[in-house]
Short mmCIF file of C-alpha atoms in Angstrom, two decimals:
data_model
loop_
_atom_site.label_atom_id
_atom_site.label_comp_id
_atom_site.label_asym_id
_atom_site.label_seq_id
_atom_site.Cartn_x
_atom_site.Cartn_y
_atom_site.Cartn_z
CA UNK A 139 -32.93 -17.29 -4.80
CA UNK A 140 -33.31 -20.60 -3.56
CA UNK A 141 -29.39 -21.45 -2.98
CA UNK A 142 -26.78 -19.14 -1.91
CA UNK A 143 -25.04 -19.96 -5.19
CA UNK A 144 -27.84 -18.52 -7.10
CA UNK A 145 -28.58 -15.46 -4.99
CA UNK A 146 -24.62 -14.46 -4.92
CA UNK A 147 -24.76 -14.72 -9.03
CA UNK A 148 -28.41 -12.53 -8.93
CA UNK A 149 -26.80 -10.04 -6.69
CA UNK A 150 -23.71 -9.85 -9.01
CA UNK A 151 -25.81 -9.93 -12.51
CA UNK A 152 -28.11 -6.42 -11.41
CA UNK A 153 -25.92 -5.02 -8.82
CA UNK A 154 -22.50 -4.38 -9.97
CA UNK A 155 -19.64 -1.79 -8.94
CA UNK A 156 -21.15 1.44 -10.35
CA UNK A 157 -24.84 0.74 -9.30
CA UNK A 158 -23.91 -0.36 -5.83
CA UNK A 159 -21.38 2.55 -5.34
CA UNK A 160 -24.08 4.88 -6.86
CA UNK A 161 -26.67 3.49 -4.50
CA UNK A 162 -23.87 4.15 -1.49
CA UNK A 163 -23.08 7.59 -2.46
CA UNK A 164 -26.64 8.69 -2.61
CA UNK A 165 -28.01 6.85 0.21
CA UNK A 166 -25.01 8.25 2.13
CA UNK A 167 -26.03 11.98 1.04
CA UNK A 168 -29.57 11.36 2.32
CA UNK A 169 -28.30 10.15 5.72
CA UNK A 170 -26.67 12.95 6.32
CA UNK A 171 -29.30 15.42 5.59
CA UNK A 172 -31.26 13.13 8.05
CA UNK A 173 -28.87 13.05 10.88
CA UNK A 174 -28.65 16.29 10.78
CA UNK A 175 -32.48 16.71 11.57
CA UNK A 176 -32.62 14.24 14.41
CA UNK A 177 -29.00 15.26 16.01
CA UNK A 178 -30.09 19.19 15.31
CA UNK A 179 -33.45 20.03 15.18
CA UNK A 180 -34.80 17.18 16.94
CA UNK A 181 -31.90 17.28 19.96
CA UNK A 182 -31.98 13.96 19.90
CA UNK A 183 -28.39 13.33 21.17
CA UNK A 184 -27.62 9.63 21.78
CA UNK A 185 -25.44 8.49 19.55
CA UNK A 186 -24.72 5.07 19.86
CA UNK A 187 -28.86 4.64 20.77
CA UNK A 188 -29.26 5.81 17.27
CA UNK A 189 -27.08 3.37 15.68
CA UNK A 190 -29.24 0.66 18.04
CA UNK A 191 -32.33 2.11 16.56
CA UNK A 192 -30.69 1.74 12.92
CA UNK A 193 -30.22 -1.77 13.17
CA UNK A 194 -33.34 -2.78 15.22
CA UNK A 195 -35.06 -1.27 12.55
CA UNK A 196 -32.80 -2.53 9.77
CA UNK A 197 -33.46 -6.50 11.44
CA UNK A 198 -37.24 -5.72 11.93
CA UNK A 199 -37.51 -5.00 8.37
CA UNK A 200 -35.12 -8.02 7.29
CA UNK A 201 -37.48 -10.21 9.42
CA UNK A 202 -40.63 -9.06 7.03
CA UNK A 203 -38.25 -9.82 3.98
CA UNK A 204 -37.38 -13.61 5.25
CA UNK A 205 -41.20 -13.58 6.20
CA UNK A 206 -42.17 -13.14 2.64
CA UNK A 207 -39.41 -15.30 1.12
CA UNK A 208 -37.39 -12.31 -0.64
CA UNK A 209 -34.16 -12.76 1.69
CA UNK A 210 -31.17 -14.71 0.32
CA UNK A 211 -30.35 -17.83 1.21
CA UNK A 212 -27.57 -18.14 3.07
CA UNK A 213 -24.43 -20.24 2.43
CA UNK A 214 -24.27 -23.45 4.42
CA UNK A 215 -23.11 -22.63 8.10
CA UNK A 216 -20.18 -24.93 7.83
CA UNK A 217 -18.68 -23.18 5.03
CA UNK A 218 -17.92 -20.09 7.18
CA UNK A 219 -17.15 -20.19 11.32
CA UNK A 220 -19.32 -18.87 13.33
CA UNK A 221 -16.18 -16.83 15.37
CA UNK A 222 -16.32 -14.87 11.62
CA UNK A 223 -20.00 -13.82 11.39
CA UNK A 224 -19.45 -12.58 15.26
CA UNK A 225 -16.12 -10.93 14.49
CA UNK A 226 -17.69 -9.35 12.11
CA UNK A 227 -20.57 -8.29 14.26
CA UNK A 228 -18.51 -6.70 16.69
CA UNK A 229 -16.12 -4.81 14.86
CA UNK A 230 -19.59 -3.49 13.02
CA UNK A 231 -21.07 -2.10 16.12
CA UNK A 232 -17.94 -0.56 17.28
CA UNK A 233 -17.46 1.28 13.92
CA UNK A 234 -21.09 2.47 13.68
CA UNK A 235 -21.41 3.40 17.79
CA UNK A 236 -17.90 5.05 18.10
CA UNK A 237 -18.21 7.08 14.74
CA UNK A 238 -21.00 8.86 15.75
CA UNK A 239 -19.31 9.16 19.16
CA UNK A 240 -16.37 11.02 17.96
CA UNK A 241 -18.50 13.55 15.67
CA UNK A 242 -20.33 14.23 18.83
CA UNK A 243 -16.87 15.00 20.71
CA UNK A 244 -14.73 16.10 18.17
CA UNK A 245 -14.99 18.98 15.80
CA UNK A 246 -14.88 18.32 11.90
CA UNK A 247 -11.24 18.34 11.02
CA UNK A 248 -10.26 16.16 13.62
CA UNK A 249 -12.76 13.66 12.44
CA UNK A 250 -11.75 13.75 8.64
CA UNK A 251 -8.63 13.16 10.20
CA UNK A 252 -9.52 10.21 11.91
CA UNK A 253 -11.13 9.02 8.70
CA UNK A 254 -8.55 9.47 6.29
CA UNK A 255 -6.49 7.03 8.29
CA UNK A 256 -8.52 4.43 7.57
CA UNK A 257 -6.80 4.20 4.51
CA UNK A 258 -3.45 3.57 5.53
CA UNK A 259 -4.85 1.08 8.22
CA UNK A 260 -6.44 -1.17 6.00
CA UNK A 261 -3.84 -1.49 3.60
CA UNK A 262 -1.66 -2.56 6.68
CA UNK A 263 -4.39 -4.97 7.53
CA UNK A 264 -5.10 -6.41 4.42
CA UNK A 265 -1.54 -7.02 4.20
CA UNK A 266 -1.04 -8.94 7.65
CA UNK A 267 -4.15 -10.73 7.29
CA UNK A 268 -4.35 -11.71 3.46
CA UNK A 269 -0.66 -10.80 2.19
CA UNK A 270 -2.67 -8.60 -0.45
CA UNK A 271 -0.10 -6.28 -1.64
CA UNK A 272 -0.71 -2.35 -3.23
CA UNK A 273 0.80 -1.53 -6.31
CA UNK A 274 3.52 1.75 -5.65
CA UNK A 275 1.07 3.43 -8.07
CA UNK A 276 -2.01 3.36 -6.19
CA UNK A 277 0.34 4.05 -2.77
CA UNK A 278 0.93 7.31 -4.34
CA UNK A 279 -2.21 7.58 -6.00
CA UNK A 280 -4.15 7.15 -2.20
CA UNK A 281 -1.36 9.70 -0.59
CA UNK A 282 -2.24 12.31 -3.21
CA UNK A 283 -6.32 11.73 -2.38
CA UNK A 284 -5.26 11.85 1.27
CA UNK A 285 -3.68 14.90 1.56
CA UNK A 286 -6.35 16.42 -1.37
CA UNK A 287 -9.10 15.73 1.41
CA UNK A 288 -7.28 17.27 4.21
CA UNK A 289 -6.39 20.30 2.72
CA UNK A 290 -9.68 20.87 1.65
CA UNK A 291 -12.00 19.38 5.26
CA UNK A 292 -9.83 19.76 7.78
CA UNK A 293 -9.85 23.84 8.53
CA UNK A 294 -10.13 23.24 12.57
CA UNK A 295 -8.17 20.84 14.90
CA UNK A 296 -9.62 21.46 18.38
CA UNK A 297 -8.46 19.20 20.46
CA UNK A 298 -10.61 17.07 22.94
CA UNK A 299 -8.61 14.26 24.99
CA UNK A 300 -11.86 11.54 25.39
CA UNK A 301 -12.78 12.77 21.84
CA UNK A 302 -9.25 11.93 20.37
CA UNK A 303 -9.38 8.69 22.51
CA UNK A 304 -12.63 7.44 20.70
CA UNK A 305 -11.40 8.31 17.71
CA UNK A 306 -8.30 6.24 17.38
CA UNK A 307 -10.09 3.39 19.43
CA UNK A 308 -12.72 4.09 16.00
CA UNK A 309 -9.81 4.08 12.91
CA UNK A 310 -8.85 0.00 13.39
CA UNK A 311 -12.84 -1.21 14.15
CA UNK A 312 -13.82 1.06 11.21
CA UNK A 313 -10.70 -1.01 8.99
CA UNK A 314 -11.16 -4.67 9.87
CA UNK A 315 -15.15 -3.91 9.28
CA UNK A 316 -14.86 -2.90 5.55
CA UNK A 317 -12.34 -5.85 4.99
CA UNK A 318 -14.50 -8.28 6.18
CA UNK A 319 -17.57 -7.24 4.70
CA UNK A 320 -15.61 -7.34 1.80
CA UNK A 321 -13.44 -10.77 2.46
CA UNK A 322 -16.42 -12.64 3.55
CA UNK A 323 -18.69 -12.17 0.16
CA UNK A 324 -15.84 -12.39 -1.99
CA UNK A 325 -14.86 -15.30 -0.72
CA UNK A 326 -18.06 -17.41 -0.11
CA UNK A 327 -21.92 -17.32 -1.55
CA UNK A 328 -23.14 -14.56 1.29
CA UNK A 329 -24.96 -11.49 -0.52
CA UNK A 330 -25.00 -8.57 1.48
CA UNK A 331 -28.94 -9.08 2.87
CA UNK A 332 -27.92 -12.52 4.15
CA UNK A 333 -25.11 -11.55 5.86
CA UNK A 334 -26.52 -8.35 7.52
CA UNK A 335 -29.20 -10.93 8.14
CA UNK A 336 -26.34 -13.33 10.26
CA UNK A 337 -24.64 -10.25 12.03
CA UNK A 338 -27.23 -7.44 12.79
CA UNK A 339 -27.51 -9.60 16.16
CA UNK A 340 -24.59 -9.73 17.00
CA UNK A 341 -24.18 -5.93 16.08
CA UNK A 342 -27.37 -5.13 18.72
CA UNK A 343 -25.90 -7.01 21.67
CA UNK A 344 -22.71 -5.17 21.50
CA UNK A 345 -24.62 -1.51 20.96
CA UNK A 346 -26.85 -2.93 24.28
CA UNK A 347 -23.45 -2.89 26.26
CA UNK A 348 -21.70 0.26 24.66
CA UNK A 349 -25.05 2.28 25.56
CA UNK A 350 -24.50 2.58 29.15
CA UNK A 351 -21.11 3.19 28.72
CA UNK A 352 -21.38 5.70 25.88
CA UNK A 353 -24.24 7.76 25.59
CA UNK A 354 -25.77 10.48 28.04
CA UNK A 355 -28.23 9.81 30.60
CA UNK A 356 -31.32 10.78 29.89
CA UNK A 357 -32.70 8.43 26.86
CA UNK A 358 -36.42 7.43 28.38
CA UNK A 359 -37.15 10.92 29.20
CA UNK A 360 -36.70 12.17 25.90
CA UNK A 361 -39.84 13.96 24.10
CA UNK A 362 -40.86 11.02 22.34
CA UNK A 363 -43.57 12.96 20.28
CA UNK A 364 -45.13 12.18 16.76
CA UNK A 365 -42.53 14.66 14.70
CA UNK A 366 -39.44 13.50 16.54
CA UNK A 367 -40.31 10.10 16.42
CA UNK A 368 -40.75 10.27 12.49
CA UNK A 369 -37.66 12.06 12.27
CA UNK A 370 -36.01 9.12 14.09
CA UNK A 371 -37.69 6.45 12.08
CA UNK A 372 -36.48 8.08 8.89
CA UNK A 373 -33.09 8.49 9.81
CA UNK A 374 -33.04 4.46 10.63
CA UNK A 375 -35.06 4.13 7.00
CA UNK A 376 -31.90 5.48 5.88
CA UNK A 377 -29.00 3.79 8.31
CA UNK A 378 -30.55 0.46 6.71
CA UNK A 379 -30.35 1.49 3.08
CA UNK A 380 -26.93 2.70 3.83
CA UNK A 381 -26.08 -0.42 5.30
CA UNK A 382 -27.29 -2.30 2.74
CA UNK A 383 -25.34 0.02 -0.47
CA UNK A 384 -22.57 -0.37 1.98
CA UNK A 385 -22.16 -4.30 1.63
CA UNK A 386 -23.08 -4.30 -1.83
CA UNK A 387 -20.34 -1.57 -2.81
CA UNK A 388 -18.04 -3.34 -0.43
CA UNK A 389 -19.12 -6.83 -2.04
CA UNK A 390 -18.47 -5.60 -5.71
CA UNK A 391 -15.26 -3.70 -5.20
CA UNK A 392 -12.71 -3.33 -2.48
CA UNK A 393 -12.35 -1.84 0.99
CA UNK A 394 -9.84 0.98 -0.29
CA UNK A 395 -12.05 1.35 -3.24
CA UNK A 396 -14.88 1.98 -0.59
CA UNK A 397 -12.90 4.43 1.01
CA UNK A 398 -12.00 6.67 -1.76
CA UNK A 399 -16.01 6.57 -2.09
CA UNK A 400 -16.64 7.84 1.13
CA UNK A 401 -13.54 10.87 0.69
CA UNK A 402 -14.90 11.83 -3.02
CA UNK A 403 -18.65 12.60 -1.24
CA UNK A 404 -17.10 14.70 1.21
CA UNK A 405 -15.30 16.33 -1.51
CA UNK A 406 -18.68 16.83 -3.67
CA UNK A 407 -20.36 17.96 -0.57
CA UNK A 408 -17.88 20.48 -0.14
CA UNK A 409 -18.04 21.83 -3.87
CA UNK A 410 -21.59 21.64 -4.37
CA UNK A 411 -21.89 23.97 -1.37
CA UNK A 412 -19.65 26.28 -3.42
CA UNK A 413 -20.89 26.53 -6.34
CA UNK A 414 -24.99 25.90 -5.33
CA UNK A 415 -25.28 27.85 -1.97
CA UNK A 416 -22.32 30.50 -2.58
CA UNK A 417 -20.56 29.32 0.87
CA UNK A 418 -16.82 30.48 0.72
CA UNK A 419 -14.75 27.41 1.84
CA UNK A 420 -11.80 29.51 0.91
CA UNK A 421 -9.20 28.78 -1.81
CA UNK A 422 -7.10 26.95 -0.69
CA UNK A 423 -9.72 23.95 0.35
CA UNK A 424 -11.07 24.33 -3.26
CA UNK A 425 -7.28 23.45 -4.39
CA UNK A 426 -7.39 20.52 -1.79
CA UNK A 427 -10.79 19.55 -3.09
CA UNK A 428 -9.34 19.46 -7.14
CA UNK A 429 -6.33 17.99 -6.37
CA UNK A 430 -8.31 15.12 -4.22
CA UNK A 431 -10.42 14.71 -7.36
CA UNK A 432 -7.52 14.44 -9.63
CA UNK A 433 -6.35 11.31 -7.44
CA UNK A 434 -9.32 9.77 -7.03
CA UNK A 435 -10.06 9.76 -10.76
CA UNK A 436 -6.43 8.31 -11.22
CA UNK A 437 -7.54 5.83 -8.68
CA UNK A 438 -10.62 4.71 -11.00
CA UNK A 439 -8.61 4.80 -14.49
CA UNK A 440 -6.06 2.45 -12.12
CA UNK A 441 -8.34 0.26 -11.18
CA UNK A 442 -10.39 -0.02 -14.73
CA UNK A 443 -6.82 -0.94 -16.05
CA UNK A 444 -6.39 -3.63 -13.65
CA UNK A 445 -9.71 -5.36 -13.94
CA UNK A 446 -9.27 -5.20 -17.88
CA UNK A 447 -5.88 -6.60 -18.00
CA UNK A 448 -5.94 -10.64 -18.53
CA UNK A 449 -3.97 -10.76 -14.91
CA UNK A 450 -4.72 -8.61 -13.13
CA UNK A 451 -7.76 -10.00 -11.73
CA UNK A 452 -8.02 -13.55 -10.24
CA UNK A 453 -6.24 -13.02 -6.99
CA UNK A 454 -5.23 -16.17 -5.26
CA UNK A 455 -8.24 -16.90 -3.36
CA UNK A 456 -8.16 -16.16 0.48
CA UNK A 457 -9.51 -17.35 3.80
CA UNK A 458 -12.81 -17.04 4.81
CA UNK A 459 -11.46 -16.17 8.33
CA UNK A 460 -8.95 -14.44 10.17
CA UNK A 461 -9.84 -16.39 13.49
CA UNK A 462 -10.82 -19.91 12.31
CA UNK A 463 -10.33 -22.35 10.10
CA UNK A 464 -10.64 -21.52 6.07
CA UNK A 465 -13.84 -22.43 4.46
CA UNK A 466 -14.56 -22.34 0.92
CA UNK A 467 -18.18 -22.04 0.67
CA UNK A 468 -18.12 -21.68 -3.02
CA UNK A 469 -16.90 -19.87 -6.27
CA UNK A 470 -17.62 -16.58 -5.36
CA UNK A 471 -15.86 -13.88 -7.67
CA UNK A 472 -12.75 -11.66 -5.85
CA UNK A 473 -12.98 -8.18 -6.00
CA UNK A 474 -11.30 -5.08 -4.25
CA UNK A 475 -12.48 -3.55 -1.42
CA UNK A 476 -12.33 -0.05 -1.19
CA UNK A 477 -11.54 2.36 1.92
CA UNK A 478 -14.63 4.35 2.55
CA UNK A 479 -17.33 5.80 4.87
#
């Protein structure tokens, strides 16, 4: 991995779009099972602290990686503008900080609400900012997941104005994020560990300022004990990881593609609670939940046809920027992003 040309083909020979959405999906299930501990059991309830703890932890451990020489190069800095890798840093931190904000303030429906329009929003965003176009098959094909995953999630709508407000200010942050994660190693030689390396700065400054504004007083005199600092630790083990099988899967395939991820582990969270632990979600979310699945394999078989058809892969090749000047910093393969988590 001693040029970014080298490290971007490495990344692509061992990690392609089923092992890096495999890694996301399961790293995903374990950081929820972790949240849950520090946000329940531990009462640890700061959210937008605990995405700064995430990504201290997530540079401190990059830092031992680039100590040791196992980071990725990075592409030369004149290939992509700087206004990019902070773009990119901000819309991060306000995707990560105001998520867990609005599950804090809202109750579950509304936020798989919120969430499923992500999808629409970066299809309208791709479009503005790359002229990438959907095919009327996968329009429908993303509807019928859509409405699959709200039948089946969203059983309660409570209503809670500064709730509501964070998450709308959440859907178009949470949008331009997965695009550019996606545009930006698609584009150029950056794997995902060298550009989390670039932008997990830029991410921590901006989670500095939304702390004060955000979160609860209270943070210093919290019972920082053995057990809930473990608890803590482990949860940022895991924001890291998920980070990480986030770029990758975001790297390999699309930002929609992503998406569709992120709605079929709600929907196997769902069912496996049915049919492991006996809960009763009721039948008509069990419809929603089959009929989400029927889309989102439709979605796959779509976009297996497209990547084995002789054109429909090769998309003209885009700008490494939406705020500067294009820079190609190399050869790097085009893929899809997916909607997602």
């Amino acid at each position: 991995m001693h040029s970014s040309e080298g490290a971007k083909r490495q990344q692509q020979r061992f990690c392609g779009p089923s092992v890096a959405l495999t890694f996301n999906f399961a790293v995903a299930v374990g950081i929820i099972v972790a949240n849950k501990m520090v946000m329940g059991s531990v009462g640890f309830k700061f959210p937008i602290a605990l995405s700064l703890i995430h990504y201290a932890v997530a540079l401190v451990l990059m830092a031992i990686l680039k100590a040791l020489s196992l980071l990725p190069v990075a592409p030369p800095s004149k290939s992509t503008p700087f206004s990019s890798l902070f773009a990119l840093g901000a819309v991060m931190s306000l995707s990560t900080g105001l998520a867990n904000v609005s599950l804090k303030h809202n109750s579950v429906g509304f936020y798989q609400m919120a969430k499923i329009a992500v999808t629409p929003t970066i299809v309208a965003a791709e479009f503005m900012l790359f002229q990438k176009k959907v095919s009327c098959q996968k329009v429908i094909t993303l509807a019928t997941v859509s409405f699959g995953v709200a039948v089946a999630t969203v059983t309660d709508l409570e209503f809670n104005f500064f709730g509501a407000c964070v998450a709308l200010a959440w859907i178009v942050p949470s949008a331009v994020n997965k695009i550019l994660w996606s545009n930006l190693q698609q584009t150029g030689n950056w794997t995902a560990l060298a550009l989390m390396w670039k932008t997990t700065p830029v991410t921590i400054f901006f989670l500095l300022a939304l702390m004060p504004l955000l979160d609860p007083p209270g943070l210093l005199l919290f019972d920082w004990n053995f057990r809930n600092s473990c608890a803590i630790v482990i949860s940022a083990l895991f924001g890291f990881l998920l980070q990480w099988s986030g770029a990758l899967a975001l790297g390999a395939t699309s930002a929609l593609s992503h998406v569709v991820l992120g709605q079929f582990k709600t929907i196997v969270i769902m069912l496996s609670g049915y049919l492991i632990f006996s809960s009763d979600p009721g039948v008509t979310s069990i419809c929603g939940a089959v009929v989400a699945l029927g889309g989102m394999s439709f979605y796959t078989y779509l976009g297996l046809k497209e990547s084995s058809s002789p054109t429909g892969k090769k998309p003209p090749s885009r700008s490494n920027s939406f705020l500067g000047k294009p820079g190609i910093a190399g050869d790097g393969g085009s893929s899809d992003y997916e909607d997602s988590v």
